[in-house]
Amino acid sequence: MKILVLNAGSSSQKSCLYDLERLPTSPAEPISKADIDWHNKLLTTKTKEVKSTHKLTEDRVSGIKKMLENLWQGETKVINDLAKIDIVGHRIVHGGDYTQSALITPEVKERIRSLIPLSPNHNPSHLEGIEVIETILGTVPQLAVFDTAFHTTQPPEIATYPLPYELSEAGIRHYGFHGISHRYCAGRSAELLEAPLESLRLINCHLGNGCSLAAIKEGKSLQTTMGFTPLEGLMMGTRSGSIDPAIPLYLMREKGFSAEQVDTMLNKSSGLLGVSGISADLRAVLAALKEGNQRAQLAFSMYIHRINSSIGSLLPVLGGLDALIFTAGVGENSSLVRAKVCEKLTFLGVQLDLEKNETARGDQIISTPDARVKVLLIHTEEDWVIAEDCWNFLKKA
Ligand code: AMP
């Protein structure tokens, strides 16, 4: 089965193609991967043998078409014909009430469109990808795999904001994001711990450009730090995370900020970038910190503190903790972040093996053998989850 996965962001469009004869138990390697960087208008395509880069000169739709052309033409060709693709899976950031992946129909597209006000940076790019596939591949089945779906198991007392109830009925509630990653890491942790997922109480720390934690019990998400939008919760690269909700009101009333300016400030110029004044990339913040930069130190300390205080806030719903998982760009690569977070959690029974933490590469347990709470490092595989859902969907169909 040939499965094309599209993952559209506001500034990038990624794709990969899997060619599967059966569904393996661990993630397969795609036969082709492509990445469009819309800022630099650069398309990079990689196969096992070849890496090519291509400057895009036309509009976004033509760019996506070019990305697909590279699958069957030129030096990165891996299939004879685009018609060989059996199904296309899309990562969809905001899926509202969808509790599981859905075959894309005109109604599903309409629902994704209706959620644009809640996800203005992502849902339009997803629709763009879906429509390009419709133009090029006609009636090939397309599956929407939602980042929000995994968190629809949050109980009402967690999913509801303490606002007038009519607002909750109008859809203003705690959705949560990064669900594809949280779901994958939960399943993978059960494999590493050799325990049934249903028996585990987990906190998954997805720390990338965007950051969120999820409290997962019996394989279900019970609470997550992101909410109505991906702005709530932890301090992130450029996003503030949770702040006093009166701050935007004060800025608008007293300082003349427009709604657009507040939006840009909270989403694009806060977080690590805003506090440090250096970068949204933790590596650059840490380099400045090493040279004694005070604001870099403050930004890093806040980043760690906010992870720890959020871990604390997730414990009651779990009633204890069996494993703490680190994943995504920062979680997988920064031994310092893992060490600093775990340092404050020894009272819970978290005991990091400091040497393993330093040298760890790939999925593994990095706590000491006798630690009451295990610490895991897991490379997240969102594309693979989408491919698996596609496989299962076509097999069932
Ligand atoms: P992601 O969104 O999962 O792709 O994560 C991207 C982020 O991971 C980047 O913005 C970096 O800040 C961060 N990152 C990647 N490698 C490292 C590293 N070695 N140390 C600290 N942060 C890293």
Short mmCIF file of C-alpha atoms and ligand atoms in Angstrom, two decimals:
data_model
loop_
_atom_site.label_atom_id
_atom_site.label_comp_id
_atom_site.label_asym_id
_atom_site.label_seq_id
_atom_site.Cartn_x
_atom_site.Cartn_y
_atom_site.Cartn_z
CA MET A 1 0.00 0.00 0.00
CA LYS A 2 1.36 3.42 -0.96
CA ILE A 3 0.46 6.03 1.62
CA LEU A 4 1.22 9.71 1.15
CA VAL A 5 1.28 11.79 4.34
CA LEU A 6 0.95 15.58 4.19
CA ASN A 7 1.79 17.74 7.18
CA ALA A 8 1.09 21.40 6.48
CA GLY A 9 2.21 24.22 8.75
CA SER A 10 1.98 27.98 8.38
CA SER A 11 5.56 28.25 7.13
CA SER A 12 6.22 24.74 5.87
CA GLN A 13 4.65 21.88 3.97
CA LYS A 14 6.06 18.45 4.66
CA SER A 15 5.24 15.21 2.96
CA CYS A 16 6.40 11.62 3.00
CA LEU A 17 5.53 8.52 1.08
CA TYR A 18 5.38 5.07 2.68
CA ASP A 19 5.36 1.87 0.66
CA LEU A 20 4.07 -0.93 2.90
CA GLU A 21 3.42 -4.58 2.17
CA ARG A 22 2.21 -5.18 5.72
CA LEU A 23 1.85 -3.01 8.80
CA PRO A 24 5.06 -3.32 10.82
CA THR A 25 4.96 -3.01 14.62
CA SER A 26 7.52 -0.20 14.61
CA PRO A 27 7.62 2.83 12.30
CA ALA A 28 8.69 2.11 8.71
CA GLU A 29 11.06 4.42 6.82
CA PRO A 30 9.32 6.46 4.12
CA ILE A 31 10.67 5.93 0.59
CA SER A 32 10.56 9.69 -0.01
CA LYS A 33 10.44 12.78 2.18
CA ALA A 34 9.90 16.35 1.05
CA ASP A 35 9.83 19.67 2.80
CA ILE A 36 8.83 23.09 1.48
CA ASP A 37 10.14 26.08 3.42
CA TRP A 38 7.69 28.83 2.40
CA HIS A 39 9.87 31.62 3.85
CA ASN A 40 12.79 30.79 1.59
CA LYS A 41 10.63 29.23 -1.15
CA LEU A 42 12.79 26.14 -1.09
CA LEU A 43 11.68 22.58 -1.82
CA THR A 44 13.91 19.79 -0.53
CA THR A 45 13.24 16.21 -1.57
CA LYS A 46 15.05 13.20 -0.13
CA THR A 47 15.06 9.56 -1.10
CA LYS A 48 17.40 6.86 0.17
CA GLU A 49 19.90 7.76 -2.54
CA VAL A 50 19.27 11.35 -3.57
CA LYS A 51 18.71 14.74 -2.00
CA SER A 52 17.59 17.55 -4.26
CA THR A 53 16.75 21.18 -3.61
CA HIS A 54 14.64 23.33 -5.85
CA LYS A 55 13.89 27.05 -5.68
CA LEU A 56 10.16 27.64 -6.03
CA THR A 57 9.24 30.62 -8.14
CA GLU A 58 5.48 30.34 -8.36
CA ASP A 59 2.56 30.30 -5.89
CA ARG A 60 2.00 27.84 -3.04
CA VAL A 61 -0.33 25.56 -4.99
CA SER A 62 2.28 25.18 -7.77
CA GLY A 63 4.88 24.51 -5.06
CA ILE A 64 2.84 21.62 -3.65
CA LYS A 65 2.26 20.31 -7.18
CA LYS A 66 6.03 20.40 -7.79
CA MET A 67 6.59 18.50 -4.53
CA LEU A 68 4.25 15.74 -5.75
CA GLU A 69 5.77 15.73 -9.25
CA ASN A 70 9.13 14.91 -7.67
CA LEU A 71 7.66 11.55 -6.56
CA TRP A 72 7.30 10.31 -10.11
CA GLN A 73 9.64 12.46 -12.19
CA GLY A 74 13.32 13.36 -12.28
CA GLU A 75 16.16 12.27 -10.03
CA THR A 76 13.98 11.74 -6.91
CA LYS A 77 11.43 9.55 -8.71
CA VAL A 78 10.24 6.67 -6.50
CA ILE A 79 6.98 5.64 -8.24
CA ASN A 80 5.98 5.37 -11.90
CA ASP A 81 2.71 7.15 -11.62
CA LEU A 82 0.89 9.25 -9.00
CA ALA A 83 -2.15 6.99 -9.50
CA LYS A 84 -0.15 4.34 -7.60
CA ILE A 85 -0.89 6.24 -4.37
CA ASP A 86 -3.65 4.37 -2.52
CA ILE A 87 -4.52 6.93 0.16
CA VAL A 88 -3.42 10.34 1.42
CA GLY A 89 -3.36 11.17 5.14
CA HIS A 90 -3.36 14.77 6.38
CA ARG A 91 -2.36 16.05 9.78
CA ILE A 92 -5.13 18.47 10.75
CA VAL A 93 -4.34 20.68 13.73
CA HIS A 94 -7.88 21.65 14.73
CA GLY A 95 -10.60 19.06 14.37
CA GLY A 96 -13.08 20.43 16.91
CA ASP A 97 -15.29 17.57 18.11
CA TYR A 98 -13.87 14.78 15.93
CA THR A 99 -12.89 11.94 18.24
CA GLN A 100 -11.03 9.97 15.59
CA SER A 101 -9.65 10.21 12.08
CA ALA A 102 -12.22 10.84 9.35
CA LEU A 103 -12.46 10.23 5.62
CA ILE A 104 -12.41 13.64 3.95
CA THR A 105 -15.78 14.42 2.41
CA PRO A 106 -17.27 17.83 1.46
CA GLU A 107 -18.84 17.92 4.99
CA VAL A 108 -15.51 17.21 6.71
CA LYS A 109 -13.84 19.92 4.60
CA GLU A 110 -16.57 22.33 5.61
CA ARG A 111 -16.02 21.50 9.28
CA ILE A 112 -12.24 22.05 8.91
CA ARG A 113 -13.04 25.36 7.19
CA SER A 114 -15.42 26.38 9.97
CA LEU A 115 -12.60 25.90 12.48
CA ILE A 116 -10.27 28.38 10.70
CA PRO A 117 -11.02 31.14 13.25
CA LEU A 118 -9.67 28.80 15.96
CA SER A 119 -6.63 27.73 13.96
CA PRO A 120 -5.90 30.54 11.49
CA ASN A 121 -2.28 29.52 10.92
CA HIS A 122 -2.90 25.86 10.17
CA ASN A 123 -6.39 24.88 8.98
CA PRO A 124 -6.16 27.01 5.77
CA SER A 125 -2.88 25.25 4.83
CA HIS A 126 -4.51 21.85 5.46
CA LEU A 127 -7.39 22.71 3.13
CA GLU A 128 -4.91 23.92 0.53
CA GLY A 129 -3.15 20.51 0.66
CA ILE A 130 -6.45 18.60 0.46
CA GLU A 131 -7.57 20.61 -2.56
CA VAL A 132 -4.28 20.18 -4.43
CA ILE A 133 -4.58 16.42 -3.95
CA GLU A 134 -8.18 16.55 -5.24
CA THR A 135 -6.96 18.38 -8.35
CA ILE A 136 -4.07 16.02 -9.03
CA LEU A 137 -5.30 12.68 -7.76
CA GLY A 138 -9.05 13.05 -8.18
CA THR A 139 -10.95 10.60 -6.05
CA VAL A 140 -8.11 9.03 -4.07
CA PRO A 141 -9.32 8.55 -0.46
CA GLN A 142 -7.99 11.25 1.86
CA LEU A 143 -7.99 10.81 5.62
CA ALA A 144 -7.98 13.66 8.16
CA VAL A 145 -5.97 12.80 11.28
CA PHE A 146 -6.67 15.40 13.95
CA ASP A 147 -4.29 16.74 16.59
CA THR A 148 -7.27 17.46 18.82
CA ALA A 149 -8.92 14.01 18.62
CA PHE A 150 -6.74 12.32 21.26
CA HIS A 151 -7.80 14.88 23.86
CA THR A 152 -11.55 14.50 23.39
CA THR A 153 -11.45 12.09 26.35
CA GLN A 154 -10.81 14.98 28.76
CA PRO A 155 -13.65 15.00 31.33
CA PRO A 156 -16.00 18.02 31.35
CA GLU A 157 -14.58 19.49 34.56
CA ILE A 158 -11.22 19.75 32.79
CA ALA A 159 -12.42 20.60 29.29
CA THR A 160 -14.73 23.44 30.41
CA TYR A 161 -13.51 26.97 31.14
CA PRO A 162 -15.01 28.80 34.09
CA LEU A 163 -16.81 31.25 31.78
CA PRO A 164 -20.55 31.75 31.19
CA TYR A 165 -21.81 28.32 30.16
CA GLU A 166 -23.25 29.55 26.83
CA LEU A 167 -19.69 30.14 25.66
CA SER A 168 -18.81 26.57 26.40
CA GLU A 169 -21.88 25.47 24.41
CA ALA A 170 -20.63 27.69 21.59
CA GLY A 171 -17.40 25.67 21.46
CA ILE A 172 -15.10 27.76 23.67
CA ARG A 173 -13.45 24.97 25.59
CA HIS A 174 -10.24 23.15 26.24
CA TYR A 175 -9.35 21.19 23.08
CA GLY A 176 -5.63 20.45 23.37
CA PHE A 177 -3.15 19.82 20.55
CA HIS A 178 -0.09 17.67 19.64
CA GLY A 179 -2.51 14.75 20.10
CA ILE A 180 -0.94 12.66 17.34
CA SER A 181 2.43 12.89 19.08
CA HIS A 182 1.00 12.31 22.58
CA ARG A 183 -0.87 9.24 21.31
CA TYR A 184 2.22 7.80 19.64
CA CYS A 185 4.47 8.37 22.67
CA ALA A 186 1.95 6.77 25.03
CA GLY A 187 1.82 3.63 22.89
CA ARG A 188 5.59 3.52 22.44
CA SER A 189 6.19 3.97 26.18
CA ALA A 190 4.10 0.87 26.91
CA GLU A 191 6.36 -1.08 24.54
CA LEU A 192 9.53 0.22 26.20
CA LEU A 193 8.17 -0.43 29.70
CA GLU A 194 6.84 -3.84 28.64
CA ALA A 195 3.54 -3.06 30.37
CA PRO A 196 -0.02 -2.81 29.07
CA LEU A 197 -0.87 0.78 28.17
CA GLU A 198 -4.09 0.42 30.19
CA SER A 199 -2.01 -0.01 33.37
CA LEU A 200 0.09 3.16 32.98
CA ARG A 201 -0.14 6.69 34.35
CA LEU A 202 1.96 8.85 32.05
CA ILE A 203 2.97 12.45 31.53
CA ASN A 204 4.22 13.08 28.02
CA CYS A 205 6.32 16.23 27.59
CA HIS A 206 6.17 17.30 23.94
CA LEU A 207 8.79 20.05 23.88
CA GLY A 208 9.44 21.44 20.41
CA ASN A 209 8.79 24.87 18.91
CA GLY A 210 5.34 24.40 20.40
CA CYS A 211 5.23 22.72 23.80
CA SER A 212 2.53 20.79 25.63
CA LEU A 213 2.17 18.17 28.32
CA ALA A 214 -0.48 15.47 28.41
CA ALA A 215 -1.62 13.40 31.37
CA ILE A 216 -2.50 9.97 30.01
CA LYS A 217 -4.16 7.21 32.02
CA GLU A 218 -5.28 3.85 30.64
CA GLY A 219 -4.19 5.12 27.22
CA LYS A 220 -6.55 8.12 27.36
CA SER A 221 -5.70 11.79 27.57
CA LEU A 222 -7.27 13.20 30.73
CA GLN A 223 -5.69 16.65 30.76
CA THR A 224 -3.35 18.62 28.56
CA THR A 225 -1.73 22.01 28.91
CA MET A 226 -2.82 23.53 25.57
CA GLY A 227 -6.44 24.61 25.45
CA PHE A 228 -8.85 26.46 23.18
CA THR A 229 -5.83 27.26 21.00
CA PRO A 230 -2.18 26.13 21.01
CA LEU A 231 -1.31 29.33 22.90
CA GLU A 232 -2.28 28.10 26.36
CA GLY A 233 0.00 26.29 28.76
CA LEU A 234 3.79 26.07 28.73
CA MET A 235 6.22 28.78 27.72
CA MET A 236 7.28 28.02 24.12
CA GLY A 237 9.72 29.24 21.48
CA THR A 238 7.75 32.35 20.53
CA ARG A 239 4.44 31.75 22.34
CA SER A 240 3.82 33.05 25.84
CA GLY A 241 1.77 30.11 27.09
CA SER A 242 -0.60 30.90 29.97
CA ILE A 243 -0.62 34.44 31.32
CA ASP A 244 -3.08 36.50 33.33
CA PRO A 245 -5.97 36.96 30.85
CA ALA A 246 -6.27 40.58 31.98
CA ILE A 247 -2.90 41.47 30.40
CA PRO A 248 -4.24 41.64 26.80
CA LEU A 249 -7.20 43.72 28.06
CA TYR A 250 -4.85 46.12 29.82
CA LEU A 251 -2.66 46.44 26.72
CA MET A 252 -5.66 47.15 24.52
CA ARG A 253 -7.32 49.61 26.89
CA GLU A 254 -4.33 51.44 28.26
CA LYS A 255 -1.55 50.99 25.72
CA GLY A 256 -3.43 51.21 22.45
CA PHE A 257 -2.67 47.69 21.24
CA SER A 258 -4.96 46.35 18.51
CA ALA A 259 -6.23 42.75 18.63
CA GLU A 260 -3.78 41.95 15.81
CA GLN A 261 -0.86 43.38 17.75
CA VAL A 262 -1.76 41.42 20.88
CA ASP A 263 -2.10 38.28 18.79
CA THR A 264 1.32 38.79 17.19
CA MET A 265 2.92 39.61 20.53
CA LEU A 266 1.56 36.52 22.29
CA ASN A 267 2.16 34.10 19.42
CA LYS A 268 5.26 35.42 17.69
CA SER A 269 7.32 37.58 20.03
CA SER A 270 6.92 36.07 23.48
CA GLY A 271 8.23 32.86 25.04
CA LEU A 272 11.95 32.11 24.90
CA LEU A 273 12.42 34.75 22.19
CA GLY A 274 10.53 37.47 24.02
CA VAL A 275 12.15 36.99 27.42
CA SER A 276 15.71 36.33 26.24
CA GLY A 277 15.63 38.80 23.35
CA ILE A 278 17.92 36.33 21.59
CA SER A 279 16.09 33.52 19.85
CA ALA A 280 13.18 31.11 19.92
CA ASP A 281 15.74 28.33 19.48
CA LEU A 282 16.74 26.96 22.85
CA ARG A 283 20.24 26.18 21.55
CA ALA A 284 20.94 29.86 20.97
CA VAL A 285 19.46 30.79 24.37
CA LEU A 286 21.69 28.19 26.07
CA ALA A 287 24.77 29.46 24.22
CA ALA A 288 24.07 33.00 25.48
CA LEU A 289 23.41 31.70 28.98
CA LYS A 290 26.86 30.06 28.97
CA GLU A 291 28.36 33.47 28.25
CA GLY A 292 26.58 34.91 31.27
CA ASN A 293 23.61 36.56 29.58
CA GLN A 294 21.13 37.32 32.38
CA ARG A 295 17.99 37.39 30.25
CA ALA A 296 18.91 34.07 28.67
CA GLN A 297 19.28 32.68 32.21
CA LEU A 298 15.88 34.09 33.18
CA ALA A 299 14.20 32.69 30.06
CA PHE A 300 15.67 29.23 30.65
CA SER A 301 14.74 29.19 34.35
CA MET A 302 11.17 30.24 33.51
CA TYR A 303 10.95 27.58 30.78
CA ILE A 304 11.93 24.84 33.24
CA HIS A 305 9.79 26.19 36.08
CA ARG A 306 6.71 26.27 33.90
CA ILE A 307 7.24 22.67 32.79
CA ASN A 308 7.62 21.58 36.40
CA SER A 309 4.66 23.49 37.74
CA SER A 310 2.50 22.10 34.93
CA ILE A 311 3.68 18.56 35.66
CA GLY A 312 2.53 19.21 39.23
CA SER A 313 -0.87 20.36 38.00
CA LEU A 314 -1.37 17.12 36.05
CA LEU A 315 -0.66 14.75 38.94
CA PRO A 316 -4.06 14.82 40.71
CA VAL A 317 -5.98 13.58 37.67
CA LEU A 318 -3.54 10.69 37.29
CA GLY A 319 -3.41 9.86 41.00
CA GLY A 320 0.31 9.07 40.72
CA LEU A 321 2.89 8.71 38.02
CA ASP A 322 4.54 5.68 36.43
CA ALA A 323 6.55 7.38 33.69
CA LEU A 324 7.59 10.78 32.45
CA ILE A 325 8.30 10.94 28.72
CA PHE A 326 10.37 13.51 26.81
CA THR A 327 9.83 14.00 23.10
CA ALA A 328 10.13 16.48 20.15
CA GLY A 329 13.04 18.81 19.26
CA VAL A 330 13.91 20.00 22.77
CA GLY A 331 12.69 16.92 24.65
CA GLU A 332 14.67 14.54 22.46
CA ASN A 333 17.84 16.59 22.12
CA SER A 334 18.40 18.64 25.26
CA SER A 335 19.83 16.54 28.08
CA LEU A 336 20.02 19.76 30.12
CA VAL A 337 16.27 20.36 29.94
CA ARG A 338 15.58 16.75 30.93
CA ALA A 339 18.05 16.95 33.82
CA LYS A 340 16.70 20.26 35.12
CA VAL A 341 13.09 19.11 34.96
CA CYS A 342 13.85 15.78 36.68
CA GLU A 343 16.06 17.41 39.34
CA LYS A 344 12.97 19.03 40.90
CA LEU A 345 10.91 15.83 40.81
CA THR A 346 13.02 13.46 42.89
CA PHE A 347 10.46 13.68 45.71
CA LEU A 348 8.00 11.93 43.37
CA GLY A 349 10.41 9.07 42.77
CA VAL A 350 11.88 10.41 39.52
CA GLN A 351 15.54 9.35 39.39
CA LEU A 352 17.35 10.17 36.17
CA ASP A 353 20.44 8.14 35.22
CA LEU A 354 22.64 11.15 34.51
CA GLU A 355 25.08 9.27 32.30
CA LYS A 356 22.35 7.65 30.20
CA ASN A 357 20.65 11.03 29.94
CA GLU A 358 23.82 12.54 28.46
CA THR A 359 24.54 9.81 25.94
CA ALA A 360 21.03 8.60 25.06
CA ARG A 361 20.13 8.42 21.37
CA GLY A 362 16.89 6.81 20.23
CA ASP A 363 14.00 5.46 22.25
CA GLN A 364 15.01 4.26 25.70
CA ILE A 365 14.51 4.37 29.46
CA ILE A 366 16.88 6.93 30.97
CA SER A 367 16.00 6.61 34.67
CA THR A 368 17.96 4.48 37.14
CA PRO A 369 16.85 0.81 37.32
CA ASP A 370 15.28 1.22 40.78
CA ALA A 371 13.49 4.55 40.06
CA ARG A 372 9.83 4.50 41.11
CA VAL A 373 8.93 6.81 38.21
CA LYS A 374 10.60 5.85 34.94
CA VAL A 375 11.91 8.53 32.59
CA LEU A 376 11.72 7.81 28.86
CA LEU A 377 13.18 9.39 25.79
CA ILE A 378 11.04 8.79 22.70
CA HIS A 379 11.48 10.07 19.16
CA THR A 380 7.99 11.13 18.15
CA GLU A 381 6.64 9.75 14.87
CA GLU A 382 3.59 11.78 13.91
CA ASP A 383 3.80 10.88 10.21
CA TRP A 384 3.85 7.22 11.11
CA VAL A 385 0.69 7.50 13.21
CA ILE A 386 -1.03 9.10 10.21
CA ALA A 387 0.23 6.32 7.92
CA GLU A 388 -0.99 3.67 10.39
CA ASP A 389 -4.44 5.26 10.54
CA CYS A 390 -4.53 5.28 6.72
CA TRP A 391 -3.53 1.61 6.58
CA ASN A 392 -6.18 0.62 9.13
CA PHE A 393 -8.82 2.73 7.40
CA LEU A 394 -8.25 1.12 3.97
CA LYS A 395 -8.05 -2.38 5.43
CA LYS A 396 -11.38 -1.85 7.20
CA ALA A 397 -12.93 -0.27 4.12
P1 AMP B 1 10.29 20.62 16.80
O1 AMP B 1 9.19 21.61 16.83
O2 AMP B 1 9.96 19.33 17.48
O3 AMP B 1 10.86 20.41 15.41
O4 AMP B 1 11.49 21.24 17.65
C1 AMP B 1 12.26 22.31 17.17
C2 AMP B 1 13.04 22.94 18.30
O5 AMP B 1 13.87 21.98 18.95
C3 AMP B 1 14.02 24.01 17.81
O6 AMP B 1 13.42 25.28 17.79
C4 AMP B 1 15.11 23.98 18.85
O7 AMP B 1 14.87 25.01 19.80
C5 AMP B 1 14.93 22.67 19.57
N1 AMP B 1 16.16 21.85 19.55
C6 AMP B 1 16.59 21.03 18.58
N2 AMP B 1 17.78 20.47 18.95
C7 AMP B 1 18.08 20.95 20.18
C8 AMP B 1 19.16 20.76 21.10
N3 AMP B 1 20.18 19.96 20.83
N4 AMP B 1 19.12 21.44 22.27
C9 AMP B 1 18.10 22.25 22.56
N5 AMP B 1 17.05 22.46 21.74
C10 AMP B 1 17.05 21.83 20.56
#
